[in-house]
Amino acid sequence: MLKGEKVILRPMRRDYLEKLLEFHNDVELQLLGGEAVPIPQPPEHLLAEFEAAIRESPRPSWFAIEVQGGKIIGHCLLTNIDEAARTAELRITIGDRDYQNRKYGRDVVRLLVKYAFRLRNLRKVWLAVLASNERARRCFLAAGFAIEGCQRGHTWVDGRYDDRILMAVFREPPAPPPAEPAAPAEEPAPHAPDES
């Protein structure tokens, strides 16, 4: 269990899946994520995803987001974990609309990043967000993420193409790129002797 100011992150359990299925099948929520075409997900697919996650990772990386009173309002995870480069992708869904735009997402993101750096020994957490999802971008910026790049017209969502913004936060600031070596100064051409 990870405890933040407003939320508790609990390792994903089978009994949370019914609530998650509601979020997975909410078309408006899926359009905000923008990574895949929103199609209904049957319970057995989510169960298979859960069982695969349990088999593949001895340490939790998929969490239910709980608020006071034990209510599950969403889920978050670290995925695409690269143990050699010590990086991971962060994903988050606040599925309960009563808890959107109230800084719960910011608390979740900060808590998950702290877990990634402090307990998983990762050095970089990155994510992708649609340019049109201003609420999410503000949340990530407030949690310390910086924009690394933009994939123009990368994602087809809700009948149009949208830019995909790549963002990241580092445990320690990365070293600046090496400076380009200075080009050698050209030698001036020797003057021809004066023949007068």
PDB file of C-alpha atoms in Angstrom:
ATOM      1  CA  MET A   1       0.000   0.000   0.000  1.00  0.00           C
ATOM      2  CA  LEU A   2       1.245   3.507  -0.883  1.00  0.00           C
ATOM      3  CA  LYS A   3      -0.334   6.421   0.977  1.00  0.00           C
ATOM      4  CA  GLY A   4      -0.480   9.950  -0.410  1.00  0.00           C
ATOM      5  CA  GLU A   5      -2.183  13.120   0.788  1.00  0.00           C
ATOM      6  CA  LYS A   6      -5.549  12.281  -0.817  1.00  0.00           C
ATOM      7  CA  VAL A   7      -5.278   8.693  -2.060  1.00  0.00           C
ATOM      8  CA  ILE A   8      -4.043   5.215  -1.255  1.00  0.00           C
ATOM      9  CA  LEU A   9      -2.562   3.059  -3.999  1.00  0.00           C
ATOM     10  CA  ARG A  10      -3.305  -0.617  -3.420  1.00  0.00           C
ATOM     11  CA  PRO A  11      -1.779  -3.418  -5.500  1.00  0.00           C
ATOM     12  CA  MET A  12      -4.351  -4.572  -8.032  1.00  0.00           C
ATOM     13  CA  ARG A  13      -6.572  -7.422  -6.834  1.00  0.00           C
ATOM     14  CA  ARG A  14      -9.148  -9.571  -8.562  1.00  0.00           C
ATOM     15  CA  ASP A  15     -12.009  -7.997  -6.568  1.00  0.00           C
ATOM     16  CA  TYR A  16     -11.157  -4.529  -7.997  1.00  0.00           C
ATOM     17  CA  LEU A  17     -11.621  -5.682 -11.579  1.00  0.00           C
ATOM     18  CA  GLU A  18     -15.397  -5.205 -11.697  1.00  0.00           C
ATOM     19  CA  LYS A  19     -14.983  -1.480 -10.959  1.00  0.00           C
ATOM     20  CA  LEU A  20     -12.114  -1.202 -13.445  1.00  0.00           C
ATOM     21  CA  LEU A  21     -14.267  -2.791 -16.124  1.00  0.00           C
ATOM     22  CA  GLU A  22     -16.660   0.167 -15.789  1.00  0.00           C
ATOM     23  CA  PHE A  23     -13.778   2.571 -16.460  1.00  0.00           C
ATOM     24  CA  HIS A  24     -12.454   0.469 -19.361  1.00  0.00           C
ATOM     25  CA  ASN A  25     -15.874   0.510 -20.994  1.00  0.00           C
ATOM     26  CA  ASP A  26     -16.479   4.253 -20.560  1.00  0.00           C
ATOM     27  CA  VAL A  27     -16.013   5.632 -24.097  1.00  0.00           C
ATOM     28  CA  GLU A  28     -15.414   9.233 -22.945  1.00  0.00           C
ATOM     29  CA  LEU A  29     -12.601   8.114 -20.631  1.00  0.00           C
ATOM     30  CA  GLN A  30     -11.060   5.986 -23.369  1.00  0.00           C
ATOM     31  CA  LEU A  31     -11.105   8.927 -25.785  1.00  0.00           C
ATOM     32  CA  LEU A  32      -9.087  10.989 -23.276  1.00  0.00           C
ATOM     33  CA  GLY A  33      -6.419   8.277 -23.234  1.00  0.00           C
ATOM     34  CA  GLY A  34      -6.373   8.171 -27.013  1.00  0.00           C
ATOM     35  CA  GLU A  35      -3.979   5.240 -27.376  1.00  0.00           C
ATOM     36  CA  ALA A  36      -6.451   2.725 -28.760  1.00  0.00           C
ATOM     37  CA  VAL A  37      -9.832   2.698 -30.438  1.00  0.00           C
ATOM     38  CA  PRO A  38     -12.416   2.479 -27.636  1.00  0.00           C
ATOM     39  CA  ILE A  39     -14.179  -0.851 -27.895  1.00  0.00           C
ATOM     40  CA  PRO A  40     -16.104  -2.714 -25.199  1.00  0.00           C
ATOM     41  CA  GLN A  41     -13.852  -4.963 -23.129  1.00  0.00           C
ATOM     42  CA  PRO A  42     -15.374  -8.220 -21.902  1.00  0.00           C
ATOM     43  CA  PRO A  43     -14.622  -9.235 -18.292  1.00  0.00           C
ATOM     44  CA  GLU A  44     -12.527 -12.228 -19.361  1.00  0.00           C
ATOM     45  CA  HIS A  45     -10.085  -9.962 -21.232  1.00  0.00           C
ATOM     46  CA  LEU A  46      -9.488  -7.784 -18.171  1.00  0.00           C
ATOM     47  CA  LEU A  47      -9.115 -10.912 -16.027  1.00  0.00           C
ATOM     48  CA  ALA A  48      -6.524 -12.322 -18.463  1.00  0.00           C
ATOM     49  CA  GLU A  49      -4.652  -8.984 -18.370  1.00  0.00           C
ATOM     50  CA  PHE A  50      -4.681  -9.098 -14.559  1.00  0.00           C
ATOM     51  CA  GLU A  51      -3.441 -12.707 -14.414  1.00  0.00           C
ATOM     52  CA  ALA A  52      -0.649 -11.961 -16.906  1.00  0.00           C
ATOM     53  CA  ALA A  53       0.452  -8.941 -14.839  1.00  0.00           C
ATOM     54  CA  ILE A  54       0.602 -11.070 -11.683  1.00  0.00           C
ATOM     55  CA  ARG A  55       2.634 -13.789 -13.455  1.00  0.00           C
ATOM     56  CA  GLU A  56       5.082 -11.419 -15.122  1.00  0.00           C
ATOM     57  CA  SER A  57       5.945  -9.072 -12.270  1.00  0.00           C
ATOM     58  CA  PRO A  58       6.975 -10.218  -8.797  1.00  0.00           C
ATOM     59  CA  ARG A  59       6.681  -6.601  -7.596  1.00  0.00           C
ATOM     60  CA  PRO A  60       3.465  -4.626  -7.946  1.00  0.00           C
ATOM     61  CA  SER A  61       3.316  -2.118 -10.767  1.00  0.00           C
ATOM     62  CA  TRP A  62      -0.481  -1.923 -11.236  1.00  0.00           C
ATOM     63  CA  PHE A  63      -2.496  -0.194  -8.515  1.00  0.00           C
ATOM     64  CA  ALA A  64      -6.107   0.601  -7.679  1.00  0.00           C
ATOM     65  CA  ILE A  65      -6.640   4.216  -6.570  1.00  0.00           C
ATOM     66  CA  GLU A  66      -8.606   4.328  -3.325  1.00  0.00           C
ATOM     67  CA  VAL A  67      -9.979   7.323  -1.446  1.00  0.00           C
ATOM     68  CA  GLN A  68     -11.216   7.658   2.108  1.00  0.00           C
ATOM     69  CA  GLY A  69     -13.980   5.192   2.810  1.00  0.00           C
ATOM     70  CA  GLY A  70     -12.467   2.506   0.587  1.00  0.00           C
ATOM     71  CA  LYS A  71     -13.950   3.774  -2.692  1.00  0.00           C
ATOM     72  CA  ILE A  72     -12.001   2.842  -5.854  1.00  0.00           C
ATOM     73  CA  ILE A  73     -11.892   5.845  -8.210  1.00  0.00           C
ATOM     74  CA  GLY A  74      -9.411   4.648 -10.830  1.00  0.00           C
ATOM     75  CA  HIS A  75      -6.172   2.830 -11.454  1.00  0.00           C
ATOM     76  CA  CYS A  76      -2.565   3.556 -12.374  1.00  0.00           C
ATOM     77  CA  LEU A  77       0.463   1.565 -13.415  1.00  0.00           C
ATOM     78  CA  LEU A  78       4.077   1.546 -14.385  1.00  0.00           C
ATOM     79  CA  THR A  79       4.453  -0.319 -17.660  1.00  0.00           C
ATOM     80  CA  ASN A  80       7.114  -0.818 -20.336  1.00  0.00           C
ATOM     81  CA  ILE A  81       9.649  -1.121 -17.515  1.00  0.00           C
ATOM     82  CA  ASP A  82      13.188  -1.252 -18.896  1.00  0.00           C
ATOM     83  CA  GLU A  83      15.415  -2.686 -16.148  1.00  0.00           C
ATOM     84  CA  ALA A  84      18.630  -1.919 -18.049  1.00  0.00           C
ATOM     85  CA  ALA A  85      17.828   1.738 -18.773  1.00  0.00           C
ATOM     86  CA  ARG A  86      15.852   2.007 -15.489  1.00  0.00           C
ATOM     87  CA  THR A  87      12.865   3.702 -17.152  1.00  0.00           C
ATOM     88  CA  ALA A  88       9.117   3.093 -17.092  1.00  0.00           C
ATOM     89  CA  GLU A  89       5.961   4.486 -18.645  1.00  0.00           C
ATOM     90  CA  LEU A  90       3.282   5.848 -16.305  1.00  0.00           C
ATOM     91  CA  ARG A  91      -0.420   5.471 -17.031  1.00  0.00           C
ATOM     92  CA  ILE A  92      -3.324   6.731 -14.946  1.00  0.00           C
ATOM     93  CA  THR A  93      -7.110   6.784 -15.120  1.00  0.00           C
ATOM     94  CA  ILE A  94      -9.318   8.655 -12.677  1.00  0.00           C
ATOM     95  CA  GLY A  95     -12.535   6.975 -13.755  1.00  0.00           C
ATOM     96  CA  ASP A  96     -14.951   8.379 -11.189  1.00  0.00           C
ATOM     97  CA  ARG A  97     -16.036  11.782 -12.493  1.00  0.00           C
ATOM     98  CA  ASP A  98     -16.748  13.057  -8.950  1.00  0.00           C
ATOM     99  CA  TYR A  99     -12.973  12.962  -8.348  1.00  0.00           C
ATOM    100  CA  GLN A 100     -11.781  14.543 -11.598  1.00  0.00           C
ATOM    101  CA  ASN A 101     -10.428  18.125 -11.561  1.00  0.00           C
ATOM    102  CA  ARG A 102      -9.894  17.955  -7.802  1.00  0.00           C
ATOM    103  CA  LYS A 103      -6.126  17.254  -7.660  1.00  0.00           C
ATOM    104  CA  TYR A 104      -6.509  13.520  -6.981  1.00  0.00           C
ATOM    105  CA  GLY A 105      -4.637  12.725 -10.197  1.00  0.00           C
ATOM    106  CA  ARG A 106      -1.742  14.954  -9.183  1.00  0.00           C
ATOM    107  CA  ASP A 107      -1.452  13.121  -5.840  1.00  0.00           C
ATOM    108  CA  VAL A 108      -1.513   9.744  -7.629  1.00  0.00           C
ATOM    109  CA  VAL A 109       1.176  10.778 -10.109  1.00  0.00           C
ATOM    110  CA  ARG A 110       3.497  12.126  -7.412  1.00  0.00           C
ATOM    111  CA  LEU A 111       3.020   8.995  -5.310  1.00  0.00           C
ATOM    112  CA  LEU A 112       3.643   6.623  -8.212  1.00  0.00           C
ATOM    113  CA  VAL A 113       6.768   8.550  -9.290  1.00  0.00           C
ATOM    114  CA  LYS A 114       8.071   8.453  -5.708  1.00  0.00           C
ATOM    115  CA  TYR A 115       7.495   4.687  -5.671  1.00  0.00           C
ATOM    116  CA  ALA A 116       9.296   4.317  -9.025  1.00  0.00           C
ATOM    117  CA  PHE A 117      12.369   6.257  -7.884  1.00  0.00           C
ATOM    118  CA  ARG A 118      12.619   5.281  -4.240  1.00  0.00           C
ATOM    119  CA  LEU A 119      11.499   1.646  -4.208  1.00  0.00           C
ATOM    120  CA  ARG A 120      11.963   0.452  -7.807  1.00  0.00           C
ATOM    121  CA  ASN A 121      15.274   2.295  -8.322  1.00  0.00           C
ATOM    122  CA  LEU A 122      14.164   3.725 -11.650  1.00  0.00           C
ATOM    123  CA  ARG A 123      15.773   6.922 -12.922  1.00  0.00           C
ATOM    124  CA  LYS A 124      13.174   8.151 -15.429  1.00  0.00           C
ATOM    125  CA  VAL A 125       9.405   7.932 -15.677  1.00  0.00           C
ATOM    126  CA  TRP A 126       7.815   8.968 -18.961  1.00  0.00           C
ATOM    127  CA  LEU A 127       4.318   9.165 -20.401  1.00  0.00           C
ATOM    128  CA  ALA A 128       2.361  10.143 -23.488  1.00  0.00           C
ATOM    129  CA  VAL A 129      -0.668  12.422 -23.416  1.00  0.00           C
ATOM    130  CA  LEU A 130      -2.913  13.856 -26.116  1.00  0.00           C
ATOM    131  CA  ALA A 131      -2.312  17.539 -26.831  1.00  0.00           C
ATOM    132  CA  SER A 132      -6.061  18.148 -26.529  1.00  0.00           C
ATOM    133  CA  ASN A 133      -6.132  16.710 -22.974  1.00  0.00           C
ATOM    134  CA  GLU A 134      -5.177  19.967 -21.262  1.00  0.00           C
ATOM    135  CA  ARG A 135      -6.337  18.820 -17.825  1.00  0.00           C
ATOM    136  CA  ALA A 136      -3.940  15.856 -17.881  1.00  0.00           C
ATOM    137  CA  ARG A 137      -1.048  17.949 -19.208  1.00  0.00           C
ATOM    138  CA  ARG A 138      -1.510  20.486 -16.384  1.00  0.00           C
ATOM    139  CA  CYS A 139      -1.584  17.637 -13.858  1.00  0.00           C
ATOM    140  CA  PHE A 140       1.668  16.140 -15.161  1.00  0.00           C
ATOM    141  CA  LEU A 141       3.433  19.510 -15.302  1.00  0.00           C
ATOM    142  CA  ALA A 142       2.367  20.224 -11.705  1.00  0.00           C
ATOM    143  CA  ALA A 143       3.765  16.821 -10.682  1.00  0.00           C
ATOM    144  CA  GLY A 144       7.206  17.702 -12.080  1.00  0.00           C
ATOM    145  CA  PHE A 145       7.073  16.316 -15.622  1.00  0.00           C
ATOM    146  CA  ALA A 146       8.586  18.248 -18.513  1.00  0.00           C
ATOM    147  CA  ILE A 147       7.729  18.050 -22.206  1.00  0.00           C
ATOM    148  CA  GLU A 148      10.315  16.069 -24.166  1.00  0.00           C
ATOM    149  CA  GLY A 149       8.735  16.131 -27.584  1.00  0.00           C
ATOM    150  CA  CYS A 150       5.645  16.079 -29.769  1.00  0.00           C
ATOM    151  CA  GLN A 151       4.517  13.529 -32.323  1.00  0.00           C
ATOM    152  CA  ARG A 152       2.449  15.679 -34.681  1.00  0.00           C
ATOM    153  CA  GLY A 153      -0.900  14.273 -35.869  1.00  0.00           C
ATOM    154  CA  HIS A 154       0.082  10.912 -34.368  1.00  0.00           C
ATOM    155  CA  THR A 155      -3.199   9.669 -32.907  1.00  0.00           C
ATOM    156  CA  TRP A 156      -6.614   9.226 -34.501  1.00  0.00           C
ATOM    157  CA  VAL A 157      -9.169  10.033 -31.823  1.00  0.00           C
ATOM    158  CA  ASP A 158     -12.828  10.999 -31.939  1.00  0.00           C
ATOM    159  CA  GLY A 159     -12.855  11.642 -35.695  1.00  0.00           C
ATOM    160  CA  ARG A 160      -9.635  13.686 -35.975  1.00  0.00           C
ATOM    161  CA  TYR A 161      -5.870  13.460 -35.659  1.00  0.00           C
ATOM    162  CA  ASP A 162      -4.292  14.747 -32.457  1.00  0.00           C
ATOM    163  CA  ASP A 163      -0.714  15.409 -31.416  1.00  0.00           C
ATOM    164  CA  ARG A 164       0.863  13.054 -28.891  1.00  0.00           C
ATOM    165  CA  ILE A 165       2.969  14.882 -26.288  1.00  0.00           C
ATOM    166  CA  LEU A 166       5.830  12.967 -24.658  1.00  0.00           C
ATOM    167  CA  MET A 167       6.681  14.003 -21.099  1.00  0.00           C
ATOM    168  CA  ALA A 168       9.170  12.755 -18.510  1.00  0.00           C
ATOM    169  CA  VAL A 169      10.521  13.293 -15.029  1.00  0.00           C
ATOM    170  CA  PHE A 170      13.991  12.243 -13.870  1.00  0.00           C
ATOM    171  CA  ARG A 171      15.146  11.199 -10.430  1.00  0.00           C
ATOM    172  CA  GLU A 172      18.249  13.305 -11.041  1.00  0.00           C
ATOM    173  CA  PRO A 173      18.600  15.824 -13.842  1.00  0.00           C
ATOM    174  CA  PRO A 174      20.200  14.164 -16.858  1.00  0.00           C
ATOM    175  CA  ALA A 175      23.683  15.190 -17.866  1.00  0.00           C
ATOM    176  CA  PRO A 176      23.702  17.744 -20.653  1.00  0.00           C
ATOM    177  CA  PRO A 177      24.513  16.330 -24.075  1.00  0.00           C
ATOM    178  CA  PRO A 178      28.182  16.476 -24.988  1.00  0.00           C
ATOM    179  CA  ALA A 179      29.189  19.661 -26.717  1.00  0.00           C
ATOM    180  CA  GLU A 180      29.943  19.456 -30.395  1.00  0.00           C
ATOM    181  CA  PRO A 181      33.687  19.749 -30.958  1.00  0.00           C
ATOM    182  CA  ALA A 182      34.601  23.106 -32.403  1.00  0.00           C
ATOM    183  CA  ALA A 183      35.473  22.987 -36.062  1.00  0.00           C
ATOM    184  CA  PRO A 184      39.163  23.724 -36.624  1.00  0.00           C
ATOM    185  CA  ALA A 185      39.767  27.233 -37.797  1.00  0.00           C
ATOM    186  CA  GLU A 186      40.768  27.369 -41.423  1.00  0.00           C
ATOM    187  CA  GLU A 187      44.356  28.353 -41.994  1.00  0.00           C
ATOM    188  CA  PRO A 188      44.624  31.540 -43.984  1.00  0.00           C
ATOM    189  CA  ALA A 189      45.982  30.953 -47.463  1.00  0.00           C
ATOM    190  CA  PRO A 190      49.664  31.930 -47.673  1.00  0.00           C
ATOM    191  CA  HIS A 191      50.248  35.144 -49.586  1.00  0.00           C
ATOM    192  CA  ALA A 192      52.086  34.767 -52.834  1.00  0.00           C
ATOM    193  CA  PRO A 193      55.406  36.590 -52.839  1.00  0.00           C
ATOM    194  CA  ASP A 194      55.255  40.012 -54.371  1.00  0.00           C
ATOM    195  CA  GLU A 195      56.851  39.779 -57.809  1.00  0.00           C
ATOM    196  CA  SER A 196      57.272  43.444 -58.511  1.00  0.00           C
TER     197      SER A 196
END
